Tab-separated table of C-alpha atoms in Angstrom:
chain	number	residue	atom	x	y	z
N	6	MET	CA	125.799	140.012	145.935
N	7	ASP	CA	125.248	137.142	148.293
N	8	VAL	CA	126.879	133.814	147.497
N	9	TRP	CA	123.626	131.862	147.754
N	10	ALA	CA	122.040	134.113	145.123
N	11	LEU	CA	124.957	133.293	142.805
N	12	TRP	CA	124.304	129.587	143.395
N	13	LEU	CA	120.615	130.104	142.661
N	14	ILE	CA	121.387	131.879	139.383
N	15	ILE	CA	123.727	129.044	138.341
N	16	ALA	CA	121.027	126.490	139.237
N	17	GLY	CA	118.379	128.424	137.290
N	18	VAL	CA	120.549	128.797	134.181
N	19	LEU	CA	121.455	125.106	134.212
N	20	PHE	CA	117.791	124.194	134.599
N	21	VAL	CA	116.748	126.369	131.665
N	22	VAL	CA	119.506	124.939	129.465
N	23	GLU	CA	118.442	121.460	130.539
N	24	MET	CA	114.884	122.163	129.457
N	25	PHE	CA	116.125	123.212	126.032
N	26	THR	CA	118.552	120.397	125.423
N	27	PHE	CA	117.138	117.563	127.484
N	28	THR	CA	120.419	115.903	128.313
N	29	PHE	CA	119.459	115.015	131.902
N	30	TYR	CA	122.874	115.494	133.508
N	31	LEU	CA	122.420	119.276	133.524
N	32	LEU	CA	119.347	118.689	135.675
N	33	TRP	CA	121.487	116.874	138.235
N	34	LEU	CA	124.073	119.651	138.133
N	35	SER	CA	121.295	122.185	138.610
N	36	ILE	CA	120.003	120.334	141.663
N	37	GLY	CA	123.611	120.134	142.910
N	38	ALA	CA	123.910	123.893	142.525
N	39	LEU	CA	120.660	124.305	144.423
N	40	ALA	CA	122.120	122.180	147.262
N	41	GLY	CA	125.211	124.383	147.193
N	42	GLY	CA	122.949	127.405	147.553
N	43	VAL	CA	121.236	125.892	150.578
N	44	VAL	CA	124.651	125.330	152.201
N	45	ALA	CA	125.582	128.907	151.273
N	46	ILE	CA	122.576	130.235	153.234
N	47	LEU	CA	123.744	128.291	156.315
N	48	PHE	CA	127.502	128.927	155.958
N	49	PRO	CA	127.974	131.953	153.691
N	50	GLU	CA	131.735	131.947	154.207
N	51	ALA	CA	132.555	128.273	153.539
N	52	ILE	CA	132.742	128.331	149.715
N	53	PHE	CA	134.819	125.145	149.625
N	54	LEU	CA	132.151	123.296	151.588
N	55	GLN	CA	129.418	124.603	149.303
N	56	VAL	CA	131.180	123.352	146.164
N	57	VAL	CA	131.896	119.920	147.656
N	58	VAL	CA	128.318	119.455	148.841
N	59	GLY	CA	126.954	120.574	145.481
N	60	SER	CA	129.275	118.182	143.645
N	61	LEU	CA	128.443	115.299	145.948
N	62	VAL	CA	124.710	115.835	145.496
N	63	ALA	CA	125.116	115.900	141.739
N	64	LEU	CA	127.227	112.737	141.777
N	65	GLY	CA	124.823	111.010	144.130
N	66	LEU	CA	121.892	111.806	141.882
N	67	THR	CA	123.832	110.484	138.902
N	68	VAL	CA	124.432	107.185	140.671
N	69	PHE	CA	120.733	106.929	141.427
N	70	THR	CA	119.933	107.444	137.779
N	71	LYS	CA	120.718	103.790	137.112
N	72	PRO	CA	117.580	102.330	138.738
N	73	LEU	CA	115.581	105.117	137.137
N	74	ALA	CA	117.028	104.264	133.738
N	75	ALA	CA	116.254	100.587	134.281
N	76	ARG	CA	112.671	101.467	135.078
N	77	LEU	CA	112.293	103.730	132.057
N	78	ARG	CA	113.842	101.126	129.805
N	79	SER	CA	110.966	98.730	130.288
N	80	SER	CA	108.494	101.274	128.979
N	81	ARG	CA	107.170	101.035	125.500
N	82	GLY	CA	108.984	102.627	122.619
N	83	PHE	CA	108.778	102.675	118.883
N	84	LYS	CA	109.093	99.244	117.370
N	85	ASP	CA	110.653	98.942	113.975
N	86	THR	CA	108.906	96.672	111.513
N	87	GLY	CA	112.147	94.939	110.713
N	88	THR	CA	112.955	93.986	114.284
N	89	GLU	CA	109.801	92.047	114.981
N	90	ILE	CA	109.578	90.034	111.821
N	91	VAL	CA	109.959	86.708	113.603
N	92	GLY	CA	106.652	84.896	113.881
N	93	ARG	CA	105.049	86.783	111.065
N	94	GLN	CA	103.500	85.240	108.044
N	95	GLY	CA	104.884	85.602	104.584
N	96	LEU	CA	104.416	84.487	101.031
N	97	VAL	CA	107.075	82.892	98.885
N	98	VAL	CA	107.770	85.007	95.830
N	99	GLU	CA	110.771	83.164	94.457
N	100	PRO	CA	110.944	79.424	95.174
N	101	ILE	CA	113.341	78.386	97.888
N	102	VAL	CA	115.684	75.499	97.277
N	103	PRO	CA	117.764	74.258	100.203
N	104	GLY	CA	121.219	75.756	99.890
N	105	ARG	CA	120.051	78.636	97.779
N	106	TYR	CA	118.213	81.774	98.676
N	107	GLY	CA	114.667	82.399	97.639
N	108	GLN	CA	112.521	85.397	98.257
N	109	VAL	CA	109.678	85.878	100.667
N	110	LYS	CA	107.343	88.776	100.927
N	111	VAL	CA	106.509	89.714	104.500
N	112	GLY	CA	104.096	92.577	104.924
N	113	GLY	CA	105.128	94.481	101.845
N	114	ASP	CA	108.866	93.923	102.251
N	115	THR	CA	110.762	91.402	100.244
N	116	TRP	CA	113.344	89.389	102.113
N	117	SER	CA	115.805	86.839	100.965
N	118	ALA	CA	115.012	83.629	102.753
N	119	THR	CA	116.390	80.198	103.400
N	120	SER	CA	114.643	77.090	104.531
N	121	THR	CA	115.491	73.517	105.345
N	122	GLU	CA	112.883	72.277	102.905
N	123	ALA	CA	112.081	73.201	99.342
N	124	LEU	CA	109.239	75.640	99.120
N	125	GLY	CA	107.345	76.503	95.977
N	126	LYS	CA	105.968	79.774	94.830
N	127	ASP	CA	102.933	81.155	96.666
N	128	GLN	CA	103.548	78.902	99.631
N	129	LYS	CA	102.573	80.468	102.926
N	130	VAL	CA	105.458	80.529	105.371
N	131	ILE	CA	106.193	81.675	108.866
N	132	VAL	CA	109.407	83.452	109.829
N	133	VAL	CA	111.379	81.512	112.420
N	134	LYS	CA	114.668	83.340	112.544
N	135	ARG	CA	116.125	86.542	111.315
N	136	GLY	CA	119.708	87.155	110.379
N	137	THR	CA	120.780	90.563	109.242
N	138	THR	CA	119.329	90.473	105.780
N	139	ILE	CA	118.280	86.888	105.407
N	140	ILE	CA	115.386	85.259	107.199
N	141	GLU	CA	114.720	81.628	107.844
N	142	VAL	CA	111.226	80.415	107.135
N	143	GLU	CA	109.164	77.336	107.690
N	144	ARG	CA	106.146	76.012	105.891
N	145	TRP	CA	102.923	77.297	107.336
N	146	GLY	CA	99.630	75.587	106.698
N	147	ASP	CA	99.084	73.262	103.800
N	148	THR	CA	98.226	75.492	100.958
N	149	TYR	CA	99.910	73.727	98.143
M	248	MET	CA	144.768	128.652	145.123
M	249	GLN	CA	141.560	127.565	146.751
M	250	LEU	CA	139.645	128.898	143.756
M	251	ALA	CA	141.699	126.763	141.352
M	252	ILE	CA	140.938	123.605	143.364
M	253	LEU	CA	137.265	124.482	143.367
M	254	GLY	CA	137.366	125.039	139.638
M	255	ILE	CA	139.004	121.649	139.046
M	256	ILE	CA	136.430	119.933	141.240
M	257	VAL	CA	133.568	121.551	139.340
M	258	VAL	CA	135.052	120.685	135.947
M	259	VAL	CA	135.697	117.063	136.963
M	260	VAL	CA	132.162	116.675	138.306
M	261	VAL	CA	130.627	118.231	135.189
M	262	VAL	CA	132.664	116.040	132.824
M	263	PHE	CA	132.036	112.944	134.944
M	264	ILE	CA	128.279	113.423	134.926
M	265	ALA	CA	128.259	114.310	131.240
M	266	LEU	CA	130.095	111.068	130.422
M	267	THR	CA	127.886	108.962	132.680
M	268	ILE	CA	124.449	109.868	131.463
M	269	LYS	CA	123.635	109.268	127.837
M	270	ILE	CA	120.204	109.821	126.359
M	271	VAL	CA	119.810	108.063	123.037
M	272	PRO	CA	116.906	109.187	120.846
M	273	GLN	CA	114.528	106.749	119.208
M	274	GLN	CA	115.754	104.828	116.146
M	275	ARG	CA	119.373	105.526	117.001
M	276	VAL	CA	121.676	103.111	118.623
M	277	GLY	CA	125.116	103.455	120.077
M	278	VAL	CA	127.870	100.861	120.183
M	279	VAL	CA	129.563	100.708	123.577
M	280	GLU	CA	133.058	99.428	123.995
M	281	ARG	CA	134.379	98.594	127.407
M	282	LEU	CA	138.122	99.131	127.394
M	283	GLY	CA	138.186	98.753	123.644
M	284	LYS	CA	136.077	95.610	123.385
M	285	PHE	CA	132.506	95.476	122.256
M	286	ASN	CA	130.275	95.458	125.310
M	287	ARG	CA	126.700	96.311	124.472
M	288	LEU	CA	124.392	98.467	122.467
M	289	LEU	CA	122.970	101.703	123.751
M	290	THR	CA	119.274	101.482	123.143
M	291	PRO	CA	116.962	104.479	122.926
M	292	GLY	CA	116.232	106.169	126.237
M	293	LEU	CA	118.286	106.911	129.335
M	294	ASN	CA	121.601	105.081	129.567
M	295	ILE	CA	124.265	104.997	132.229
M	296	LEU	CA	127.874	104.493	131.311
M	297	ILE	CA	130.918	104.067	133.458
M	298	PRO	CA	133.114	107.024	132.485
M	299	VAL	CA	136.541	106.328	131.035
M	300	ILE	CA	135.977	102.549	131.034
M	301	ASP	CA	132.976	102.606	128.758
M	302	GLN	CA	133.175	104.433	125.518
M	303	VAL	CA	130.621	104.985	122.809
M	304	ARG	CA	132.279	104.146	119.542
M	305	THR	CA	129.630	105.235	117.066
M	306	TYR	CA	125.957	105.914	116.737
M	307	HIS	CA	123.885	104.353	113.987
M	308	ASP	CA	120.687	105.651	112.538
M	309	LEU	CA	118.243	102.804	112.197
M	310	ARG	CA	115.890	104.550	109.825
M	311	ILE	CA	115.810	103.762	106.145
M	312	GLN	CA	118.417	105.843	104.379
M	313	GLN	CA	118.577	106.877	100.783
M	314	ALA	CA	121.669	107.016	98.699
M	315	ASN	CA	121.695	108.407	95.216
M	316	VAL	CA	124.007	106.674	92.860
M	317	PRO	CA	125.332	109.009	90.199
M	318	PRO	CA	124.316	107.985	86.659
M	319	GLN	CA	126.305	104.994	85.574
M	320	THR	CA	127.150	103.898	82.091
M	321	VAL	CA	126.330	100.237	81.765
M	322	ILE	CA	126.754	97.948	78.791
M	323	THR	CA	123.945	95.571	77.978
M	324	LYS	CA	124.254	92.105	76.500
M	325	ASP	CA	123.746	93.411	72.984
M	326	ASN	CA	126.530	95.967	73.450
M	327	VAL	CA	124.498	99.085	73.951
M	328	GLN	CA	125.760	101.637	76.421
M	329	VAL	CA	122.926	102.873	78.554
M	330	GLN	CA	123.011	105.407	81.295
M	331	ILE	CA	121.271	104.136	84.349
M	332	ASP	CA	120.208	106.215	87.284
M	333	THR	CA	119.418	104.455	90.514
M	334	ILE	CA	118.533	105.195	94.066
M	335	ILE	CA	119.235	102.837	96.941
M	336	PHE	CA	117.196	102.530	100.095
M	337	TYR	CA	118.974	100.798	102.896
M	338	GLN	CA	118.665	100.336	106.595
M	339	VAL	CA	121.075	99.410	109.339
M	340	VAL	CA	119.631	96.347	110.991
M	341	GLY	CA	122.687	94.970	112.707
M	342	PRO	CA	124.564	97.802	114.451
M	343	GLU	CA	127.393	95.516	115.587
M	344	GLU	CA	128.075	94.250	112.082
M	345	ALA	CA	127.717	97.719	110.664
M	346	THR	CA	130.409	98.904	113.055
M	347	TYR	CA	132.827	96.017	112.938
M	348	GLY	CA	132.025	94.245	109.676
M	349	ILE	CA	132.685	97.039	107.255
M	350	SER	CA	134.582	100.256	107.483
M	351	ASP	CA	132.127	102.482	105.639
M	352	TYR	CA	128.836	100.873	104.887
M	353	VAL	CA	127.394	103.803	102.924
M	354	TYR	CA	130.255	103.621	100.489
M	355	GLY	CA	130.007	99.843	100.489
M	356	VAL	CA	126.298	99.860	99.768
M	357	ARG	CA	126.783	102.216	96.860
M	358	ASN	CA	129.578	100.222	95.347
M	359	ILE	CA	127.948	96.833	95.721
M	360	SER	CA	124.722	98.148	94.217
M	361	THR	CA	126.396	99.585	91.159
M	362	ALA	CA	128.540	96.512	90.689
M	363	THR	CA	125.541	94.213	90.950
M	364	MET	CA	123.546	96.415	88.645
M	365	ARG	CA	126.254	96.250	86.026
M	366	GLN	CA	126.441	92.516	86.333
M	367	ILE	CA	122.704	92.010	86.005
M	368	ILE	CA	122.204	94.435	83.165
M	369	GLY	CA	125.145	92.899	81.367
M	370	LYS	CA	123.119	89.699	81.167
M	371	LEU	CA	120.064	91.406	79.703
M	372	GLU	CA	119.361	92.770	76.277
M	373	LEU	CA	118.372	96.383	75.844
M	374	ASP	CA	114.673	95.699	75.354
M	375	GLU	CA	114.539	93.532	78.476
M	376	THR	CA	116.301	96.223	80.433
M	377	LEU	CA	113.732	98.808	79.517
M	378	SER	CA	110.726	96.679	80.349
M	379	GLY	CA	111.946	94.391	83.115
M	380	ARG	CA	112.511	96.656	86.076
M	381	GLU	CA	110.713	94.221	88.318
M	382	LYS	CA	113.116	91.463	87.393
M	383	ILE	CA	116.113	93.727	87.769
M	384	SER	CA	115.178	94.743	91.284
M	385	SER	CA	114.415	91.145	92.252
M	386	ASP	CA	117.779	89.953	90.955
M	387	ILE	CA	119.580	92.799	92.644
M	388	ARG	CA	117.899	91.982	95.953
M	389	LEU	CA	119.146	88.426	95.833
M	390	ALA	CA	122.692	89.370	94.983
M	391	LEU	CA	122.813	92.192	97.518
M	392	ASP	CA	121.340	90.237	100.395
M	393	GLU	CA	124.054	87.657	100.053
M	394	ALA	CA	126.740	90.328	100.086
M	395	THR	CA	125.357	92.523	102.834
M	396	GLU	CA	124.507	89.770	105.294
M	397	LYS	CA	127.827	90.421	107.015
M	398	TRP	CA	127.514	94.169	106.909
M	399	GLY	CA	124.494	94.540	109.132
M	400	VAL	CA	122.882	96.575	106.389
M	401	ARG	CA	119.778	95.515	104.607
M	402	ILE	CA	119.279	97.067	101.228
M	403	GLU	CA	115.572	97.661	101.151
M	404	ARG	CA	115.328	98.263	97.456
M	405	VAL	CA	117.244	99.497	94.509
M	406	GLU	CA	115.045	101.562	92.283
M	407	VAL	CA	115.931	102.304	88.731
M	408	ILE	CA	114.912	105.903	88.275
M	409	ASP	CA	115.887	106.297	84.696
M	410	ILE	CA	117.356	104.250	81.901
M	411	LYS	CA	118.682	106.352	79.085
M	412	PRO	CA	119.711	104.616	75.901
M	413	PRO	CA	122.029	106.562	73.594
M	414	LEU	CA	120.420	109.144	71.337
M	415	ASP	CA	120.751	107.263	68.044
M	416	ILE	CA	119.279	104.104	69.584
M	417	GLN	CA	116.422	106.137	70.940
M	418	GLU	CA	115.793	107.490	67.461
M	419	ALA	CA	115.907	104.007	66.001
M	420	MET	CA	113.420	102.861	68.626
M	421	ASP	CA	111.160	105.747	67.711
M	422	LYS	CA	111.376	104.803	64.063
M	423	GLN	CA	110.644	101.192	64.829
M	424	MET	CA	107.597	102.188	66.811
M	425	LYS	CA	106.346	104.393	63.998
M	426	ALA	CA	106.931	101.701	61.386
M	427	GLU	CA	105.082	99.187	63.502
M	428	ARG	CA	102.143	101.509	63.822
M	429	SER	CA	101.981	102.340	60.128
M	430	LYS	CA	102.257	98.635	59.350
M	431	ARG	CA	99.245	97.991	61.485
M	432	ALA	CA	97.388	100.800	59.761
M	433	ILE	CA	98.184	99.419	56.308
M	434	VAL	CA	97.185	95.920	57.268
M	435	LEU	CA	93.948	97.200	58.651
M	436	GLU	CA	93.251	99.127	55.492
M	437	ALA	CA	93.916	96.098	53.307
M	438	GLU	CA	91.690	94.034	55.478
M	439	ALA	CA	88.953	96.591	55.140
M	440	ALA	CA	89.304	96.630	51.349
M	441	LYS	CA	89.187	92.848	51.263
M	442	GLN	CA	86.101	92.749	53.367
M	443	ASP	CA	84.535	95.412	51.217
M	444	MET	CA	85.153	93.436	48.045
M	445	ILE	CA	83.915	90.224	49.542
M	446	LEU	CA	80.756	91.826	50.773
M	447	ARG	CA	80.078	93.420	47.424
M	448	ALA	CA	80.623	90.155	45.513
M	449	GLU	CA	78.406	88.347	47.938
M	450	GLY	CA	75.689	90.897	47.407
M	451	ASP	CA	76.053	90.648	43.665
M	452	LYS	CA	75.854	86.886	43.769
M	453	GLN	CA	72.842	86.899	45.949
M	454	SER	CA	71.036	89.404	43.786
M	455	LYS	CA	71.753	87.386	40.645
M	456	ILE	CA	70.561	84.196	42.217
M	457	LEU	CA	67.426	85.849	43.396
M	458	LYS	CA	66.749	87.261	39.951
M	459	ALA	CA	67.234	83.914	38.224
M	460	GLU	CA	65.018	82.251	40.723
M	461	GLY	CA	62.350	84.805	40.080
M	462	ASP	CA	62.642	84.298	36.341
M	463	LYS	CA	62.365	80.570	36.704
M	464	GLU	CA	59.324	80.803	38.896
M	465	ALA	CA	57.677	83.214	36.527
M	466	ARG	CA	58.252	80.957	33.546
M	467	ILE	CA	56.987	77.921	35.354
M	468	ARG	CA	53.905	79.753	36.335
M	469	GLN	CA	53.379	80.940	32.786
M	470	ALA	CA	53.746	77.449	31.363
M	471	GLU	CA	51.394	76.116	33.951
M	472	GLY	CA	48.862	78.724	33.034
M	473	LEU	CA	49.191	77.906	29.346
M	474	ARG	CA	48.823	74.230	30.004
M	475	GLN	CA	45.752	74.700	32.086
M	476	ALA	CA	44.248	76.969	29.474
M	477	GLN	CA	44.921	74.475	26.688
M	478	GLU	CA	43.567	71.663	28.731
M	479	LEU	CA	40.457	73.579	29.487
M	480	GLU	CA	40.080	74.531	25.845
M	481	ALA	CA	40.457	70.954	24.684
M	482	LEU	CA	38.002	69.847	27.254
M	483	GLY	CA	35.564	72.432	26.101
M	484	GLN	CA	36.033	71.406	22.479
M	485	ALA	CA	35.537	67.779	23.334
M	486	LYS	CA	32.424	68.603	25.170
M	487	ALA	CA	31.167	70.706	22.336
M	488	ILE	CA	31.862	67.963	19.784
M	489	GLN	CA	30.152	65.511	22.013
M	490	ALA	CA	27.172	67.797	22.368
M	491	VAL	CA	27.023	68.286	18.573
M	492	ALA	CA	27.264	64.554	17.960
M	493	GLU	CA	24.596	63.947	20.520
M	494	ALA	CA	22.364	66.494	18.940
M	495	GLU	CA	22.918	64.938	15.458
M	496	LYS	CA	22.197	61.561	16.835
M	497	SER	CA	18.997	62.694	18.413
M	498	ARG	CA	18.047	64.547	15.244
M	499	ILE	CA	18.563	61.448	13.126
M	500	GLN	CA	16.641	59.477	15.640
M	501	LEU	CA	13.924	61.996	15.645
M	502	ILE	CA	13.859	62.044	11.868
M	503	SER	CA	13.766	58.279	11.661
M	504	THR	CA	10.985	58.097	14.198
M	505	ALA	CA	9.098	60.777	12.370
M	506	GLY	CA	9.156	58.528	9.191
M	507	LEU	CA	11.325	59.768	6.451
M	508	ASP	CA	9.170	59.671	3.247
M	509	GLU	CA	9.539	60.853	-0.266
M	510	ARG	CA	7.813	64.040	0.265
M	511	VAL	CA	10.277	65.145	2.861
M	512	LEU	CA	13.031	64.077	0.540
M	513	ALA	CA	11.533	65.959	-2.280
M	514	TYR	CA	11.170	68.943	-0.099
M	515	GLN	CA	14.719	68.650	0.901
M	516	SER	CA	16.057	68.313	-2.557
M	517	PHE	CA	14.014	71.272	-3.472
M	518	ASP	CA	15.545	73.136	-0.637
M	519	ALA	CA	18.936	72.126	-1.885
M	520	LEU	CA	18.095	73.314	-5.354
M	521	THR	CA	17.222	76.715	-3.982
M	522	GLU	CA	20.543	76.784	-2.281
M	523	ILE	CA	22.280	75.982	-5.540
M	524	SER	CA	20.326	78.612	-7.324
M	525	LYS	CA	21.669	81.210	-4.989
M	526	GLY	CA	25.105	80.689	-6.558
M	527	ALA	CA	26.057	83.688	-8.695
M	528	ALA	CA	27.590	81.974	-11.750
M	529	ASN	CA	25.097	79.223	-12.307
M	530	LYS	CA	21.899	79.517	-14.089
M	531	VAL	CA	19.493	76.824	-13.239
M	532	PHE	CA	16.061	76.315	-14.636
M	533	LEU	CA	13.804	74.397	-12.476
M	534	PRO	CA	10.613	73.155	-13.877
M	535	SER	CA	8.525	72.064	-10.944
M	536	SER	CA	7.235	69.031	-12.791
M	537	ALA	CA	10.768	67.779	-13.378
M	538	ILE	CA	10.744	66.586	-9.862
M	539	GLU	CA	7.816	64.534	-10.589
M	540	THR	CA	9.478	63.090	-13.648
M	541	LEU	CA	12.467	62.316	-11.627
M	542	GLY	CA	10.239	60.602	-9.194
M	543	THR	CA	8.736	58.482	-11.865
M	544	LEU	CA	12.104	57.734	-13.288
M	545	GLY	CA	13.131	56.636	-9.817
M	546	ALA	CA	10.152	54.390	-9.623
M	547	ILE	CA	10.940	52.806	-13.012
M	548	ALA	CA	14.484	52.241	-11.800
M	549	GLU	CA	13.143	50.549	-8.781
M	550	VAL	CA	11.066	48.311	-10.987
M	551	PHE	CA	14.017	47.335	-13.092
M	552	LYS	CA	15.989	46.656	-10.005
M	553	ALA	CA	13.329	44.394	-8.629
M	554	SER	CA	13.076	42.439	-11.847
M	555	LYS	CA	16.764	41.936	-12.029
M	556	GLU	CA	16.785	40.607	-8.462
M	557	SER	CA	13.993	38.162	-9.172
M	558	LYS	CA	15.977	36.755	-12.080
């Protein structure tokens, strides 16, 4: 069997596995193998050269993944309700006294909340900051 | 020899690339440490790492997780042991804190939930426990949020699936419920009987009053009728008497105008004599001339009278 055919088989197998697993680096390795195959057609005897070229292509592609990743990163993804709670409106369920936690209902979820001012029950508030489990709220509107 | 070098090159390249490119699926996040120190978070999507220098410490699942807490025996304020079965929903919201703040947050979440539950139920009486799930979960939220702020885990909710009081207490509760129901039934019955009696008495009273009223009216009417009748009768009598008197008066007048003489008188006395003679026991002999004699005798008497008056 010719060496380039061997390279082609390796490239094909890697590509198929890549399609199943979607890990991305197998795709680069597959393209590297393809490059090795091309070299093998030109210099069938220089196996060392083929491997080095294939490896270099794969490494080069990996390096160029960074700008690609940066570009993909800016695309839209799933947004968790918890992460974008800041700026949303809520309703005080348990009165908030400065220094103690009260409870605020924001879109169906109850959060423990603090505030710099005392807020009574049923006061409309807006979320200004989010800690891990505790949010900071401010009075919103004048619906006392 | 050459083959071994080639093999090493291939292995190194494969491992290098595998360590460099990391694809993180949605709602998972990796914590990257650069030479052992926290560097950044791996967000969903394609990520590039520097092999060897960068290392992914752990991955966190950002979805809401559920943790069953095995049934716990909890003692309420009034010293009843109840078995309480809860489920906890929690979510990792701060991957850094969840990695560095606590060693095992799943275990931590479970323990803090059960501990808080015990504490809160220990302040409640059995009846409150059974009915106040809302309050329990609100109290738990407050206590848990304070504790888990540093853990990067938000406990979404703690749901009480089941509260099982001991068997004898359950029986007692059943009995109490039954007694309460039968009490209500008895009270209702008594009320019905009372109402029944009241209604009957009222009816009786009303009927009696109506009867008496009727009687009274009837008697009044009767008396009125009698009075009117008597009045009318008296009036009639008076009128009749008056008419009789009038007639007598006119008769006398008529007689006097007609000139009452001896012959009429004689005729009258004769009439009277016939009346007397009709009596059964008496026997009367009437010589017709006797009247004449009487008349003469009367005349003589008149003469004597006149002479006496002249004296």
